[in-house]
């Protein structure tokens, strides 16, 4: 069965980006995918402390909840990541988790010496985000960050679902088009992963 991990990066469990991600999760499950949900705010994850012990082993030396979530990511074929926009980037919860993946970067590019370009993508990633303003470049910084985060996980940025003009709690409920797009993105991700795995929809 296709395994997808859904990572909630909002400071609020029931925030606007979280609501959109829940729709995507529902869509993927409707297509028969196995989806595990991870709310980063519920875990103890230290920022990267640049200890650089990872240079020897490719593993982070900090002992907290990060390795457990990383194991789920590495066991998945699909990643769903949701975060609101803070200062034109992802939330602190999301960025801290991303920075801890520096150990994967070291393992992939320094220890295993994989090429920077042309490495196979074994996962597909969906990024969901909401922002308060309507600026044209509102999501540019976050998308670039997510793209390189997915790269270290050997995942391609398969699709984005972005919703502008949403700020206060619950406002997303009035944006049916964003919720529907999230649901359909979840369905589509499950379908494409199943096709690549040679699976049909679970009965």
PDB file of N, CA, C and O in Angstrom, residues 2 4-6 17 19-33 35 77-82 124-129 150 156-163 176-195:
ATOM      1  N   UNK A   2       0.428   2.253  -0.743  1.00  0.00           N
ATOM      2  CA  UNK A   2       1.137   3.533  -0.798  1.00  0.00           C
ATOM      3  C   UNK A   2       1.139   4.184   0.579  1.00  0.00           C
ATOM      4  O   UNK A   2       0.112   4.252   1.250  1.00  0.00           O
ATOM      5  N   UNK A   4       1.945   7.614   2.721  1.00  0.00           N
ATOM      6  CA  UNK A   4       2.129   9.067   2.656  1.00  0.00           C
ATOM      7  C   UNK A   4       2.241   9.594   4.076  1.00  0.00           C
ATOM      8  O   UNK A   4       1.508   9.161   4.968  1.00  0.00           O
ATOM      9  N   UNK A   5       3.150  10.518   4.293  1.00  0.00           N
ATOM     10  CA  UNK A   5       3.239  11.192   5.584  1.00  0.00           C
ATOM     11  C   UNK A   5       2.771  12.628   5.403  1.00  0.00           C
ATOM     12  O   UNK A   5       3.170  13.312   4.450  1.00  0.00           O
ATOM     13  N   UNK A   6       1.877  13.069   6.267  1.00  0.00           N
ATOM     14  CA  UNK A   6       1.327  14.429   6.219  1.00  0.00           C
ATOM     15  C   UNK A   6       1.889  15.214   7.393  1.00  0.00           C
ATOM     16  O   UNK A   6       1.637  14.875   8.556  1.00  0.00           O
ATOM     17  N   UNK A  17      -3.949  26.373   7.385  1.00  0.00           N
ATOM     18  CA  UNK A  17      -3.165  25.433   6.572  1.00  0.00           C
ATOM     19  C   UNK A  17      -3.419  24.000   7.022  1.00  0.00           C
ATOM     20  O   UNK A  17      -3.435  23.077   6.202  1.00  0.00           O
ATOM     21  N   UNK A  19      -6.240  22.860   8.191  1.00  0.00           N
ATOM     22  CA  UNK A  19      -7.544  22.484   7.653  1.00  0.00           C
ATOM     23  C   UNK A  19      -7.418  22.052   6.192  1.00  0.00           C
ATOM     24  O   UNK A  19      -8.029  21.064   5.758  1.00  0.00           O
ATOM     25  N   UNK A  20      -6.601  22.778   5.435  1.00  0.00           N
ATOM     26  CA  UNK A  20      -6.375  22.397   4.048  1.00  0.00           C
ATOM     27  C   UNK A  20      -5.682  21.049   3.948  1.00  0.00           C
ATOM     28  O   UNK A  20      -6.049  20.211   3.108  1.00  0.00           O
ATOM     29  N   UNK A  21      -4.704  20.815   4.811  1.00  0.00           N
ATOM     30  CA  UNK A  21      -3.994  19.545   4.770  1.00  0.00           C
ATOM     31  C   UNK A  21      -4.904  18.385   5.151  1.00  0.00           C
ATOM     32  O   UNK A  21      -4.825  17.296   4.574  1.00  0.00           O
ATOM     33  N   UNK A  22      -5.779  18.617   6.100  1.00  0.00           N
ATOM     34  CA  UNK A  22      -6.729  17.557   6.472  1.00  0.00           C
ATOM     35  C   UNK A  22      -7.593  17.166   5.288  1.00  0.00           C
ATOM     36  O   UNK A  22      -7.955  15.993   5.119  1.00  0.00           O
ATOM     37  N   UNK A  23      -7.943  18.139   4.452  1.00  0.00           N
ATOM     38  CA  UNK A  23      -8.705  17.839   3.235  1.00  0.00           C
ATOM     39  C   UNK A  23      -7.884  16.972   2.287  1.00  0.00           C
ATOM     40  O   UNK A  23      -8.401  16.016   1.682  1.00  0.00           O
ATOM     41  N   UNK A  24      -6.603  17.296   2.133  1.00  0.00           N
ATOM     42  CA  UNK A  24      -5.730  16.501   1.272  1.00  0.00           C
ATOM     43  C   UNK A  24      -5.577  15.081   1.795  1.00  0.00           C
ATOM     44  O   UNK A  24      -5.574  14.114   1.031  1.00  0.00           O
ATOM     45  N   UNK A  25      -5.447  14.963   3.108  1.00  0.00           N
ATOM     46  CA  UNK A  25      -5.355  13.642   3.732  1.00  0.00           C
ATOM     47  C   UNK A  25      -6.613  12.832   3.439  1.00  0.00           C
ATOM     48  O   UNK A  25      -6.541  11.645   3.089  1.00  0.00           O
ATOM     49  N   UNK A  26      -7.761  13.470   3.586  1.00  0.00           N
ATOM     50  CA  UNK A  26      -9.029  12.787   3.316  1.00  0.00           C
ATOM     51  C   UNK A  26      -9.099  12.324   1.866  1.00  0.00           C
ATOM     52  O   UNK A  26      -9.566  11.214   1.567  1.00  0.00           O
ATOM     53  N   UNK A  27      -8.621  13.164   0.943  1.00  0.00           N
ATOM     54  CA  UNK A  27      -8.625  12.792  -0.461  1.00  0.00           C
ATOM     55  C   UNK A  27      -7.733  11.595  -0.744  1.00  0.00           C
ATOM     56  O   UNK A  27      -8.112  10.681  -1.487  1.00  0.00           O
ATOM     57  N   UNK A  28      -6.536  11.580  -0.145  1.00  0.00           N
ATOM     58  CA  UNK A  28      -5.608  10.468  -0.353  1.00  0.00           C
ATOM     59  C   UNK A  28      -6.167   9.173   0.232  1.00  0.00           C
ATOM     60  O   UNK A  28      -6.058   8.102  -0.374  1.00  0.00           O
ATOM     61  N   UNK A  29      -6.772   9.277   1.399  1.00  0.00           N
ATOM     62  CA  UNK A  29      -7.341   8.083   2.021  1.00  0.00           C
ATOM     63  C   UNK A  29      -8.523   7.549   1.218  1.00  0.00           C
ATOM     64  O   UNK A  29      -8.750   6.334   1.173  1.00  0.00           O
ATOM     65  N   UNK A  30      -9.263   8.447   0.598  1.00  0.00           N
ATOM     66  CA  UNK A  30     -10.379   8.007  -0.229  1.00  0.00           C
ATOM     67  C   UNK A  30      -9.898   7.126  -1.379  1.00  0.00           C
ATOM     68  O   UNK A  30     -10.616   6.226  -1.826  1.00  0.00           O
ATOM     69  N   UNK A  31      -8.667   7.405  -1.831  1.00  0.00           N
ATOM     70  CA  UNK A  31      -8.092   6.619  -2.919  1.00  0.00           C
ATOM     71  C   UNK A  31      -7.362   5.383  -2.420  1.00  0.00           C
ATOM     72  O   UNK A  31      -6.736   4.666  -3.214  1.00  0.00           O
ATOM     73  N   UNK A  32      -7.414   5.125  -1.117  1.00  0.00           N
ATOM     74  CA  UNK A  32      -6.827   3.906  -0.577  1.00  0.00           C
ATOM     75  C   UNK A  32      -5.411   4.023  -0.057  1.00  0.00           C
ATOM     76  O   UNK A  32      -4.792   3.022   0.308  1.00  0.00           O
ATOM     77  N   UNK A  33      -4.864   5.239  -0.013  1.00  0.00           N
ATOM     78  CA  UNK A  33      -3.500   5.416   0.493  1.00  0.00           C
ATOM     79  C   UNK A  33      -3.476   5.354   2.019  1.00  0.00           C
ATOM     80  O   UNK A  33      -4.435   5.745   2.679  1.00  0.00           O
ATOM     81  N   UNK A  35      -2.101   7.036   5.176  1.00  0.00           N
ATOM     82  CA  UNK A  35      -1.556   8.362   5.501  1.00  0.00           C
ATOM     83  C   UNK A  35      -1.352   8.484   7.001  1.00  0.00           C
ATOM     84  O   UNK A  35      -2.275   8.247   7.786  1.00  0.00           O
ATOM     85  N   UNK A  77       6.453   7.074   0.418  1.00  0.00           N
ATOM     86  CA  UNK A  77       6.664   7.382  -0.995  1.00  0.00           C
ATOM     87  C   UNK A  77       6.048   8.731  -1.357  1.00  0.00           C
ATOM     88  O   UNK A  77       6.301   9.264  -2.430  1.00  0.00           O
ATOM     89  N   UNK A  78       5.227   9.268  -0.449  1.00  0.00           N
ATOM     90  CA  UNK A  78       4.605  10.562  -0.667  1.00  0.00           C
ATOM     91  C   UNK A  78       4.689  11.429   0.567  1.00  0.00           C
ATOM     92  O   UNK A  78       4.601  10.927   1.692  1.00  0.00           O
ATOM     93  N   UNK A  79       4.895  12.725   0.361  1.00  0.00           N
ATOM     94  CA  UNK A  79       4.989  13.682   1.467  1.00  0.00           C
ATOM     95  C   UNK A  79       3.996  14.800   1.227  1.00  0.00           C
ATOM     96  O   UNK A  79       3.948  15.385   0.135  1.00  0.00           O
ATOM     97  N   UNK A  80       3.200  15.088   2.243  1.00  0.00           N
ATOM     98  CA  UNK A  80       2.353  16.274   2.229  1.00  0.00           C
ATOM     99  C   UNK A  80       2.861  17.196   3.329  1.00  0.00           C
ATOM    100  O   UNK A  80       2.987  16.778   4.474  1.00  0.00           O
ATOM    101  N   UNK A  81       3.140  18.422   2.987  1.00  0.00           N
ATOM    102  CA  UNK A  81       3.646  19.393   3.953  1.00  0.00           C
ATOM    103  C   UNK A  81       2.786  20.642   3.892  1.00  0.00           C
ATOM    104  O   UNK A  81       2.542  21.176   2.807  1.00  0.00           O
ATOM    105  N   UNK A  82       2.329  21.104   5.046  1.00  0.00           N
ATOM    106  CA  UNK A  82       1.514  22.320   5.101  1.00  0.00           C
ATOM    107  C   UNK A  82       2.103  23.299   6.101  1.00  0.00           C
ATOM    108  O   UNK A  82       2.492  22.914   7.204  1.00  0.00           O
ATOM    109  N   UNK A 124       7.314  11.778  -4.028  1.00  0.00           N
ATOM    110  CA  UNK A 124       6.667  12.979  -4.556  1.00  0.00           C
ATOM    111  C   UNK A 124       6.134  13.791  -3.384  1.00  0.00           C
ATOM    112  O   UNK A 124       5.631  13.231  -2.405  1.00  0.00           O
ATOM    113  N   UNK A 125       6.265  15.116  -3.505  1.00  0.00           N
ATOM    114  CA  UNK A 125       5.859  15.994  -2.414  1.00  0.00           C
ATOM    115  C   UNK A 125       4.783  16.986  -2.818  1.00  0.00           C
ATOM    116  O   UNK A 125       4.813  17.545  -3.923  1.00  0.00           O
ATOM    117  N   UNK A 126       3.848  17.190  -1.923  1.00  0.00           N
ATOM    118  CA  UNK A 126       2.782  18.181  -2.078  1.00  0.00           C
ATOM    119  C   UNK A 126       2.973  19.253  -1.005  1.00  0.00           C
ATOM    120  O   UNK A 126       3.100  18.922   0.179  1.00  0.00           O
ATOM    121  N   UNK A 127       2.994  20.509  -1.421  1.00  0.00           N
ATOM    122  CA  UNK A 127       3.126  21.614  -0.466  1.00  0.00           C
ATOM    123  C   UNK A 127       1.849  22.431  -0.459  1.00  0.00           C
ATOM    124  O   UNK A 127       1.367  22.868  -1.504  1.00  0.00           O
ATOM    125  N   UNK A 128       1.306  22.626   0.735  1.00  0.00           N
ATOM    126  CA  UNK A 128       0.076  23.387   0.939  1.00  0.00           C
ATOM    127  C   UNK A 128       0.386  24.581   1.823  1.00  0.00           C
ATOM    128  O   UNK A 128       1.058  24.439   2.851  1.00  0.00           O
ATOM    129  N   UNK A 129      -0.098  25.761   1.436  1.00  0.00           N
ATOM    130  CA  UNK A 129       0.222  26.936   2.232  1.00  0.00           C
ATOM    131  C   UNK A 129      -0.860  27.999   2.120  1.00  0.00           C
ATOM    132  O   UNK A 129      -1.580  28.068   1.118  1.00  0.00           O
ATOM    133  N   UNK A 150      12.681  19.044   0.041  1.00  0.00           N
ATOM    134  CA  UNK A 150      12.255  17.804  -0.603  1.00  0.00           C
ATOM    135  C   UNK A 150      13.422  17.124  -1.311  1.00  0.00           C
ATOM    136  O   UNK A 150      13.519  15.891  -1.339  1.00  0.00           O
ATOM    137  N   UNK A 156      10.508  15.049  -5.319  1.00  0.00           N
ATOM    138  CA  UNK A 156      10.272  16.192  -6.167  1.00  0.00           C
ATOM    139  C   UNK A 156       9.078  16.983  -5.668  1.00  0.00           C
ATOM    140  O   UNK A 156       8.162  16.419  -5.063  1.00  0.00           O
ATOM    141  N   UNK A 157       9.112  18.288  -5.889  1.00  0.00           N
ATOM    142  CA  UNK A 157       7.952  19.114  -5.550  1.00  0.00           C
ATOM    143  C   UNK A 157       6.919  18.883  -6.642  1.00  0.00           C
ATOM    144  O   UNK A 157       6.914  19.543  -7.677  1.00  0.00           O
ATOM    145  N   UNK A 158       6.026  17.958  -6.400  1.00  0.00           N
ATOM    146  CA  UNK A 158       5.064  17.497  -7.400  1.00  0.00           C
ATOM    147  C   UNK A 158       3.952  18.504  -7.642  1.00  0.00           C
ATOM    148  O   UNK A 158       3.536  18.723  -8.775  1.00  0.00           O
ATOM    149  N   UNK A 159       3.459  19.151  -6.581  1.00  0.00           N
ATOM    150  CA  UNK A 159       2.352  20.078  -6.730  1.00  0.00           C
ATOM    151  C   UNK A 159       2.305  21.025  -5.535  1.00  0.00           C
ATOM    152  O   UNK A 159       2.732  20.667  -4.430  1.00  0.00           O
ATOM    153  N   UNK A 160       1.768  22.211  -5.752  1.00  0.00           N
ATOM    154  CA  UNK A 160       1.512  23.159  -4.665  1.00  0.00           C
ATOM    155  C   UNK A 160       0.039  23.545  -4.672  1.00  0.00           C
ATOM    156  O   UNK A 160      -0.585  23.629  -5.731  1.00  0.00           O
ATOM    157  N   UNK A 161      -0.498  23.767  -3.476  1.00  0.00           N
ATOM    158  CA  UNK A 161      -1.840  24.329  -3.315  1.00  0.00           C
ATOM    159  C   UNK A 161      -1.674  25.561  -2.437  1.00  0.00           C
ATOM    160  O   UNK A 161      -1.328  25.455  -1.253  1.00  0.00           O
ATOM    161  N   UNK A 162      -1.892  26.735  -3.002  1.00  0.00           N
ATOM    162  CA  UNK A 162      -1.580  27.991  -2.337  1.00  0.00           C
ATOM    163  C   UNK A 162      -2.830  28.855  -2.259  1.00  0.00           C
ATOM    164  O   UNK A 162      -3.534  29.025  -3.258  1.00  0.00           O
ATOM    165  N   UNK A 163      -3.072  29.423  -1.084  1.00  0.00           N
ATOM    166  CA  UNK A 163      -4.286  30.218  -0.889  1.00  0.00           C
ATOM    167  C   UNK A 163      -3.918  31.566  -0.268  1.00  0.00           C
ATOM    168  O   UNK A 163      -3.423  31.632   0.864  1.00  0.00           O
ATOM    169  N   UNK A 176     -13.941  27.808  -0.248  1.00  0.00           N
ATOM    170  CA  UNK A 176     -14.268  26.449  -0.686  1.00  0.00           C
ATOM    171  C   UNK A 176     -13.366  25.980  -1.816  1.00  0.00           C
ATOM    172  O   UNK A 176     -13.028  24.796  -1.915  1.00  0.00           O
ATOM    173  N   UNK A 177     -12.944  26.927  -2.676  1.00  0.00           N
ATOM    174  CA  UNK A 177     -12.111  26.533  -3.804  1.00  0.00           C
ATOM    175  C   UNK A 177     -10.757  26.002  -3.337  1.00  0.00           C
ATOM    176  O   UNK A 177     -10.199  25.053  -3.917  1.00  0.00           O
ATOM    177  N   UNK A 178     -10.225  26.579  -2.258  1.00  0.00           N
ATOM    178  CA  UNK A 178      -8.941  26.119  -1.719  1.00  0.00           C
ATOM    179  C   UNK A 178      -9.087  24.753  -1.055  1.00  0.00           C
ATOM    180  O   UNK A 178      -8.217  23.889  -1.182  1.00  0.00           O
ATOM    181  N   UNK A 179     -10.176  24.562  -0.338  1.00  0.00           N
ATOM    182  CA  UNK A 179     -10.421  23.285   0.327  1.00  0.00           C
ATOM    183  C   UNK A 179     -10.633  22.179  -0.703  1.00  0.00           C
ATOM    184  O   UNK A 179     -10.101  21.071  -0.561  1.00  0.00           O
ATOM    185  N   UNK A 180     -11.378  22.483  -1.745  1.00  0.00           N
ATOM    186  CA  UNK A 180     -11.613  21.490  -2.796  1.00  0.00           C
ATOM    187  C   UNK A 180     -10.327  21.151  -3.541  1.00  0.00           C
ATOM    188  O   UNK A 180     -10.071  19.983  -3.877  1.00  0.00           O
ATOM    189  N   UNK A 181      -9.522  22.181  -3.791  1.00  0.00           N
ATOM    190  CA  UNK A 181      -8.255  21.941  -4.485  1.00  0.00           C
ATOM    191  C   UNK A 181      -7.338  21.059  -3.640  1.00  0.00           C
ATOM    192  O   UNK A 181      -6.641  20.181  -4.166  1.00  0.00           O
ATOM    193  N   UNK A 182      -7.349  21.271  -2.333  1.00  0.00           N
ATOM    194  CA  UNK A 182      -6.533  20.444  -1.436  1.00  0.00           C
ATOM    195  C   UNK A 182      -6.989  18.988  -1.464  1.00  0.00           C
ATOM    196  O   UNK A 182      -6.178  18.061  -1.542  1.00  0.00           O
ATOM    197  N   UNK A 183      -8.307  18.791  -1.392  1.00  0.00           N
ATOM    198  CA  UNK A 183      -8.853  17.437  -1.427  1.00  0.00           C
ATOM    199  C   UNK A 183      -8.469  16.724  -2.718  1.00  0.00           C
ATOM    200  O   UNK A 183      -8.001  15.569  -2.696  1.00  0.00           O
ATOM    201  N   UNK A 184      -8.629  17.412  -3.843  1.00  0.00           N
ATOM    202  CA  UNK A 184      -8.316  16.803  -5.130  1.00  0.00           C
ATOM    203  C   UNK A 184      -6.823  16.564  -5.293  1.00  0.00           C
ATOM    204  O   UNK A 184      -6.408  15.589  -5.937  1.00  0.00           O
ATOM    205  N   UNK A 185      -6.005  17.429  -4.708  1.00  0.00           N
ATOM    206  CA  UNK A 185      -4.558  17.223  -4.762  1.00  0.00           C
ATOM    207  C   UNK A 185      -4.174  15.970  -3.992  1.00  0.00           C
ATOM    208  O   UNK A 185      -3.301  15.198  -4.420  1.00  0.00           O
ATOM    209  N   UNK A 186      -4.810  15.752  -2.845  1.00  0.00           N
ATOM    210  CA  UNK A 186      -4.555  14.540  -2.077  1.00  0.00           C
ATOM    211  C   UNK A 186      -4.944  13.294  -2.844  1.00  0.00           C
ATOM    212  O   UNK A 186      -4.214  12.292  -2.866  1.00  0.00           O
ATOM    213  N   UNK A 187      -6.098  13.347  -3.497  1.00  0.00           N
ATOM    214  CA  UNK A 187      -6.543  12.215  -4.321  1.00  0.00           C
ATOM    215  C   UNK A 187      -5.553  11.952  -5.448  1.00  0.00           C
ATOM    216  O   UNK A 187      -5.167  10.801  -5.715  1.00  0.00           O
ATOM    217  N   UNK A 188      -5.164  13.015  -6.133  1.00  0.00           N
ATOM    218  CA  UNK A 188      -4.273  12.870  -7.278  1.00  0.00           C
ATOM    219  C   UNK A 188      -2.911  12.325  -6.867  1.00  0.00           C
ATOM    220  O   UNK A 188      -2.321  11.508  -7.582  1.00  0.00           O
ATOM    221  N   UNK A 189      -2.400  12.783  -5.719  1.00  0.00           N
ATOM    222  CA  UNK A 189      -1.112  12.283  -5.248  1.00  0.00           C
ATOM    223  C   UNK A 189      -1.190  10.791  -4.985  1.00  0.00           C
ATOM    224  O   UNK A 189      -0.302  10.027  -5.381  1.00  0.00           O
ATOM    225  N   UNK A 190      -2.240  10.358  -4.307  1.00  0.00           N
ATOM    226  CA  UNK A 190      -2.403   8.933  -4.041  1.00  0.00           C
ATOM    227  C   UNK A 190      -2.473   8.136  -5.339  1.00  0.00           C
ATOM    228  O   UNK A 190      -1.859   7.073  -5.471  1.00  0.00           O
ATOM    229  N   UNK A 191      -3.207   8.657  -6.312  1.00  0.00           N
ATOM    230  CA  UNK A 191      -3.362   7.960  -7.588  1.00  0.00           C
ATOM    231  C   UNK A 191      -2.028   7.806  -8.313  1.00  0.00           C
ATOM    232  O   UNK A 191      -1.695   6.724  -8.805  1.00  0.00           O
ATOM    233  N   UNK A 192      -1.275   8.888  -8.398  1.00  0.00           N
ATOM    234  CA  UNK A 192      -0.022   8.816  -9.150  1.00  0.00           C
ATOM    235  C   UNK A 192       0.984   7.915  -8.450  1.00  0.00           C
ATOM    236  O   UNK A 192       1.741   7.178  -9.108  1.00  0.00           O
ATOM    237  N   UNK A 193       0.981   7.907  -7.124  1.00  0.00           N
ATOM    238  CA  UNK A 193       1.878   7.014  -6.396  1.00  0.00           C
ATOM    239  C   UNK A 193       1.474   5.555  -6.592  1.00  0.00           C
ATOM    240  O   UNK A 193       2.334   4.671  -6.714  1.00  0.00           O
ATOM    241  N   UNK A 194       0.175   5.308  -6.608  1.00  0.00           N
ATOM    242  CA  UNK A 194      -0.308   3.945  -6.847  1.00  0.00           C
ATOM    243  C   UNK A 194       0.044   3.471  -8.255  1.00  0.00           C
ATOM    244  O   UNK A 194       0.440   2.320  -8.441  1.00  0.00           O
ATOM    245  N   UNK A 195      -0.081   4.362  -9.205  1.00  0.00           N
ATOM    246  CA  UNK A 195       0.259   3.998 -10.584  1.00  0.00           C
ATOM    247  C   UNK A 195       1.737   3.651 -10.703  1.00  0.00           C
ATOM    248  O   UNK A 195       2.111   2.684 -11.366  1.00  0.00           O
TER     249      UNK A 195
END
